[in-house]
PDB file of C-alpha atoms in Angstrom:
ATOM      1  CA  UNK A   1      -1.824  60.182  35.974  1.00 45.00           C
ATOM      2  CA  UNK A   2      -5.178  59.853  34.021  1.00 58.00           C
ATOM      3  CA  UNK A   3      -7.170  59.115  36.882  1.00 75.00           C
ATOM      4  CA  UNK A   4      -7.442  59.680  41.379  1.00 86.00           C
ATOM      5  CA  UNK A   5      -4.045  58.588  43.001  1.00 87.00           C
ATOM      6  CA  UNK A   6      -6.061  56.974  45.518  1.00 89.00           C
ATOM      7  CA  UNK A   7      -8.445  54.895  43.049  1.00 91.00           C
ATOM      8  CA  UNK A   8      -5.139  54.051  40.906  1.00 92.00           C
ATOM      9  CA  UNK A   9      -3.469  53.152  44.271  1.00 91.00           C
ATOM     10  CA  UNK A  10      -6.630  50.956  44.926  1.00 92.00           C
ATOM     11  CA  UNK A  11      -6.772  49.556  41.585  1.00 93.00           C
ATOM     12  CA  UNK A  12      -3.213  48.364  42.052  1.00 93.00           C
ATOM     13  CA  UNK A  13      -4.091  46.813  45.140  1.00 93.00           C
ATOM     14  CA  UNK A  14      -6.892  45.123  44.013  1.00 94.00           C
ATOM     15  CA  UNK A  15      -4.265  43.570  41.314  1.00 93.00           C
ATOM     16  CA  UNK A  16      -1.434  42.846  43.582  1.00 93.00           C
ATOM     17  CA  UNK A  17      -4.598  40.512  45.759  1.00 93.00           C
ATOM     18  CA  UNK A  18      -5.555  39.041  42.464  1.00 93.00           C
ATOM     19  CA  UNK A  19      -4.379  35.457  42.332  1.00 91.00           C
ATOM     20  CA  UNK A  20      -6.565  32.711  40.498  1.00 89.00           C
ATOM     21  CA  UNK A  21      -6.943  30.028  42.953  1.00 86.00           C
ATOM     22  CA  UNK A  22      -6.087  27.250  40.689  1.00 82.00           C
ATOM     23  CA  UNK A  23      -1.826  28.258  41.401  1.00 83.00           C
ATOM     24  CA  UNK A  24      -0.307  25.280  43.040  1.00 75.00           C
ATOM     25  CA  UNK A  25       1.069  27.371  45.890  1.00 84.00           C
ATOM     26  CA  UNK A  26      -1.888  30.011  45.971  1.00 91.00           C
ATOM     27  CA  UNK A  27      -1.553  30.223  50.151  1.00 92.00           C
ATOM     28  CA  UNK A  28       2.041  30.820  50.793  1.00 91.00           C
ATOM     29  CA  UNK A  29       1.685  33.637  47.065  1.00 93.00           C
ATOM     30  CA  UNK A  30      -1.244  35.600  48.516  1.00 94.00           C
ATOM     31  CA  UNK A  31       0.112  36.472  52.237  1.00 96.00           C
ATOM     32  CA  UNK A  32       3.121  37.538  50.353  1.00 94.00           C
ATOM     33  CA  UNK A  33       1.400  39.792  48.444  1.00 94.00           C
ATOM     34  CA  UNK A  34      -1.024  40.953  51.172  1.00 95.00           C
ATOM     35  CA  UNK A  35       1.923  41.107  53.690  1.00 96.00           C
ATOM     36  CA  UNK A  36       3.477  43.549  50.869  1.00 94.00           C
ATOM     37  CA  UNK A  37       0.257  45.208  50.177  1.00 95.00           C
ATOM     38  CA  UNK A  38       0.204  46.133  53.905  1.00 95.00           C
ATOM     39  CA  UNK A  39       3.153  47.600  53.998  1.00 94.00           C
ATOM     40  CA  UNK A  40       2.659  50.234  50.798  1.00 93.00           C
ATOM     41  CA  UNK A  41      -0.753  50.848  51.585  1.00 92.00           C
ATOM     42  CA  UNK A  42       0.188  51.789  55.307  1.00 92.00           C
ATOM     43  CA  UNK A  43       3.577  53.937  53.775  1.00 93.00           C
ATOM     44  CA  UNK A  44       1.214  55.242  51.016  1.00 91.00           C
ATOM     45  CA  UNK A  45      -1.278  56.625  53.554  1.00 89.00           C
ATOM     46  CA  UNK A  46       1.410  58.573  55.342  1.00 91.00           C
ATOM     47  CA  UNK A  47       1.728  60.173  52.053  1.00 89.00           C
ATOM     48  CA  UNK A  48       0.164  62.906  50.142  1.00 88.00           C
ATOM     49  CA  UNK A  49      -2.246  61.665  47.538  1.00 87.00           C
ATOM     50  CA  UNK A  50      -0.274  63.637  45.060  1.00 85.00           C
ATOM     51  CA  UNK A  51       2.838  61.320  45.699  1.00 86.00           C
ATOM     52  CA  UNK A  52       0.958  58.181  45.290  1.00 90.00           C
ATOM     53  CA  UNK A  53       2.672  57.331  41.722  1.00 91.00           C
ATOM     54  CA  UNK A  54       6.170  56.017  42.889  1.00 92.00           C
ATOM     55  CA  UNK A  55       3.840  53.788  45.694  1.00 93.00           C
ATOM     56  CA  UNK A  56       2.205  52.376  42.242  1.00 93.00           C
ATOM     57  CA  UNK A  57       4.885  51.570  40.085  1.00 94.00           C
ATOM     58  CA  UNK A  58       6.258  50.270  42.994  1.00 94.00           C
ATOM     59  CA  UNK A  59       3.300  47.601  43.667  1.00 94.00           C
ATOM     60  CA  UNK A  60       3.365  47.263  39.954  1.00 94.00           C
ATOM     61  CA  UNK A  61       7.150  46.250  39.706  1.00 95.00           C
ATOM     62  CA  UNK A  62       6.629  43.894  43.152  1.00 95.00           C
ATOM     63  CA  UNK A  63       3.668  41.975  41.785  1.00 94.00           C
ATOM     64  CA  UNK A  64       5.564  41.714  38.455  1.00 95.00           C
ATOM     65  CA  UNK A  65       8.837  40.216  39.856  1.00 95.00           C
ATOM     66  CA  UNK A  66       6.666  37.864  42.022  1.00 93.00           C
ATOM     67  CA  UNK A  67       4.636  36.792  38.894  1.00 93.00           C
ATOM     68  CA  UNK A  68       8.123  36.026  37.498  1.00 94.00           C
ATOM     69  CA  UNK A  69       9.602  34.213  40.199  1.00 92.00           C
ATOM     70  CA  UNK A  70       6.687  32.107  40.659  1.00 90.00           C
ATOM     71  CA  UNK A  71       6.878  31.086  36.957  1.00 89.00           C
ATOM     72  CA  UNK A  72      10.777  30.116  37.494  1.00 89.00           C
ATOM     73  CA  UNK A  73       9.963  27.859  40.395  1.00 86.00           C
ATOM     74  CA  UNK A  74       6.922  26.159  38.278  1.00 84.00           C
ATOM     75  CA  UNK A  75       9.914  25.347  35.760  1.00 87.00           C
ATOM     76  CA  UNK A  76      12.020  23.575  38.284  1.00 88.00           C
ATOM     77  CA  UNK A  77       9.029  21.310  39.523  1.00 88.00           C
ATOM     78  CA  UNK A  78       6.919  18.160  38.832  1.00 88.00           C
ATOM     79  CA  UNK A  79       3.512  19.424  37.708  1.00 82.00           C
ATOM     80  CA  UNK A  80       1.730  16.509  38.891  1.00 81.00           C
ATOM     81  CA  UNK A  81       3.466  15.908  42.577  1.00 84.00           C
ATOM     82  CA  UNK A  82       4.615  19.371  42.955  1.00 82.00           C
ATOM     83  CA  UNK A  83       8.024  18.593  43.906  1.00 86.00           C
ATOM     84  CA  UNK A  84      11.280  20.234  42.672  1.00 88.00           C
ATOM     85  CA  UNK A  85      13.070  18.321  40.135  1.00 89.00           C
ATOM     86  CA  UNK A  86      16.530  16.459  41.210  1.00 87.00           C
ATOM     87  CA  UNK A  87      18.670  15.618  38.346  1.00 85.00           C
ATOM     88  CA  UNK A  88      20.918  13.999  40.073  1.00 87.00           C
ATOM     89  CA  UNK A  89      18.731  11.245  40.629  1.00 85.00           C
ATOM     90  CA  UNK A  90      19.643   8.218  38.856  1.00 82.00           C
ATOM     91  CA  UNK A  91      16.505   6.195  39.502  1.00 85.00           C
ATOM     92  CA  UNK A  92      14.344   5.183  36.768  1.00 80.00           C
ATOM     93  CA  UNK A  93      11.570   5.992  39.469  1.00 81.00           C
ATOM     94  CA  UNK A  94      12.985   8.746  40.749  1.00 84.00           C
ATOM     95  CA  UNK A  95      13.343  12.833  40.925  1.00 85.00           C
ATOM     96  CA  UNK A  96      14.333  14.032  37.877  1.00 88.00           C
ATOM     97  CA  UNK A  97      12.475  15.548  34.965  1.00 87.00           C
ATOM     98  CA  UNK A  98      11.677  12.664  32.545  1.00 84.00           C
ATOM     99  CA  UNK A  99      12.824  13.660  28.977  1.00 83.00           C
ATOM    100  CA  UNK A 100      11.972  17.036  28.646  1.00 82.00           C
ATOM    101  CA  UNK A 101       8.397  17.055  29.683  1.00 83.00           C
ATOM    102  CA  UNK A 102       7.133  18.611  32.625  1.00 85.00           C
ATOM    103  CA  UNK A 103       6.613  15.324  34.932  1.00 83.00           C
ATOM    104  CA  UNK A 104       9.168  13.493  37.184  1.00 87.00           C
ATOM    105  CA  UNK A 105      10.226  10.061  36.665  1.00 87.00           C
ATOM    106  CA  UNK A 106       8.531   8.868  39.251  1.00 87.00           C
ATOM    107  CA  UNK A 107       4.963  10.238  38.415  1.00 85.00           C
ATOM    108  CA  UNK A 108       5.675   8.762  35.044  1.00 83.00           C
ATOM    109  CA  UNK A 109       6.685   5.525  36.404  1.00 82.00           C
ATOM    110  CA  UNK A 110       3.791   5.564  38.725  1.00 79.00           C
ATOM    111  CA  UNK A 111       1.191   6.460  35.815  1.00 78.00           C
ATOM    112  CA  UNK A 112       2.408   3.353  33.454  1.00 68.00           C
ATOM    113  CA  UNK A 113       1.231   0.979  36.492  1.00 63.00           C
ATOM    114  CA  UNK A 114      -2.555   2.400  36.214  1.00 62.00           C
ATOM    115  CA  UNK A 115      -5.060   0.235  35.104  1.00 62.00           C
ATOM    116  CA  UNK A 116      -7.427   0.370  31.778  1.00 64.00           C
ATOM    117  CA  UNK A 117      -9.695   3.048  33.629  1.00 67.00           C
ATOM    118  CA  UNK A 118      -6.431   5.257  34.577  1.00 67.00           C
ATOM    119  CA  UNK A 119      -6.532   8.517  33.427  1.00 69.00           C
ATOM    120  CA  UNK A 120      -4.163  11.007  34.420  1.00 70.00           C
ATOM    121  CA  UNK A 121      -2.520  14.500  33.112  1.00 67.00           C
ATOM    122  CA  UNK A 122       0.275  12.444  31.847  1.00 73.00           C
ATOM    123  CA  UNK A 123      -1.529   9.580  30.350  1.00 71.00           C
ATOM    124  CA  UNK A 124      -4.293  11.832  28.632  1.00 67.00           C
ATOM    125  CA  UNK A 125      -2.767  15.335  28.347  1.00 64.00           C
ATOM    126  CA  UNK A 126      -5.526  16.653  25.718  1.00 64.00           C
ATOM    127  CA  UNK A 127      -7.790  15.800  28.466  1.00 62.00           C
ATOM    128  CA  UNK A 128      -6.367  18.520  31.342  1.00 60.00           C
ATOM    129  CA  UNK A 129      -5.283  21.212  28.904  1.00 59.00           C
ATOM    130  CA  UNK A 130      -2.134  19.725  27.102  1.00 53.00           C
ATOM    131  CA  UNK A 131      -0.888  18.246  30.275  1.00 46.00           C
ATOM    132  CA  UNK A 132       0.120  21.805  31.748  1.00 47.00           C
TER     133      UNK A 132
END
């Protein structure tokens, strides 16, 4: 270790409770993480200072697997309505993906019936960030 266990075990705290806001489930993501944070913090404690390492890598490996699992479940869902993808769904309005971009069939359905002063992520994707 290059620096203090106990600032390197605070330093990976501080990342595990780093979460920009703008995630669509940001609530249910950061008591996770704090609820796990919690838990190693209170183990690490118990701990000599010396030992702190494994409680790192540990964090570090937790907040990693979270990160990925989050990114998996963004895959399965509409971005714009947030709800999981059915592809069963034969509908031309209904759950599945549309083609192979990120929106459901309804939310594109739903975004051909705006008006001339609609805009939208899926009408004008250049406009939000490439419609991501």
């Amino acid at each position: 270790m290059s620096q203090d266990p106990t600032r390197e075990l605070l330093q990976a705290v501080i990342d595990a409770l780093t979460l920009p806001y703008g995630v669509p489930d940001y609530d249910a993501r950061i008591v996770a993480r704090a609820t796990e944070v919690h838990g190693v913090a209170s183990a690490a404690l118990a701990e000599d200072p010396a030992d702190f390492s494994w409680y790192i890598d540990y964090l570090h490996r937790r907040m990693a697997a979270e990160e990925a699992a989050a990114a998996e479940r963004e895959q399965r869902r509409c971005r714009r309505c947030l709800r999981d993808f059915a592809p069963s769904d034969p509908r031309f309005d209904g759950q599945a993906r549309y083609r192979e971009t990120p929106w459901c069939r309804m939310c594109v359905d739903n975004c051909h019936d705006g008006g001339a002063e609609h805009v939208c992520r899926i009408c004008d994707p250049a406009r939000y960030g490439g419609g991501q």
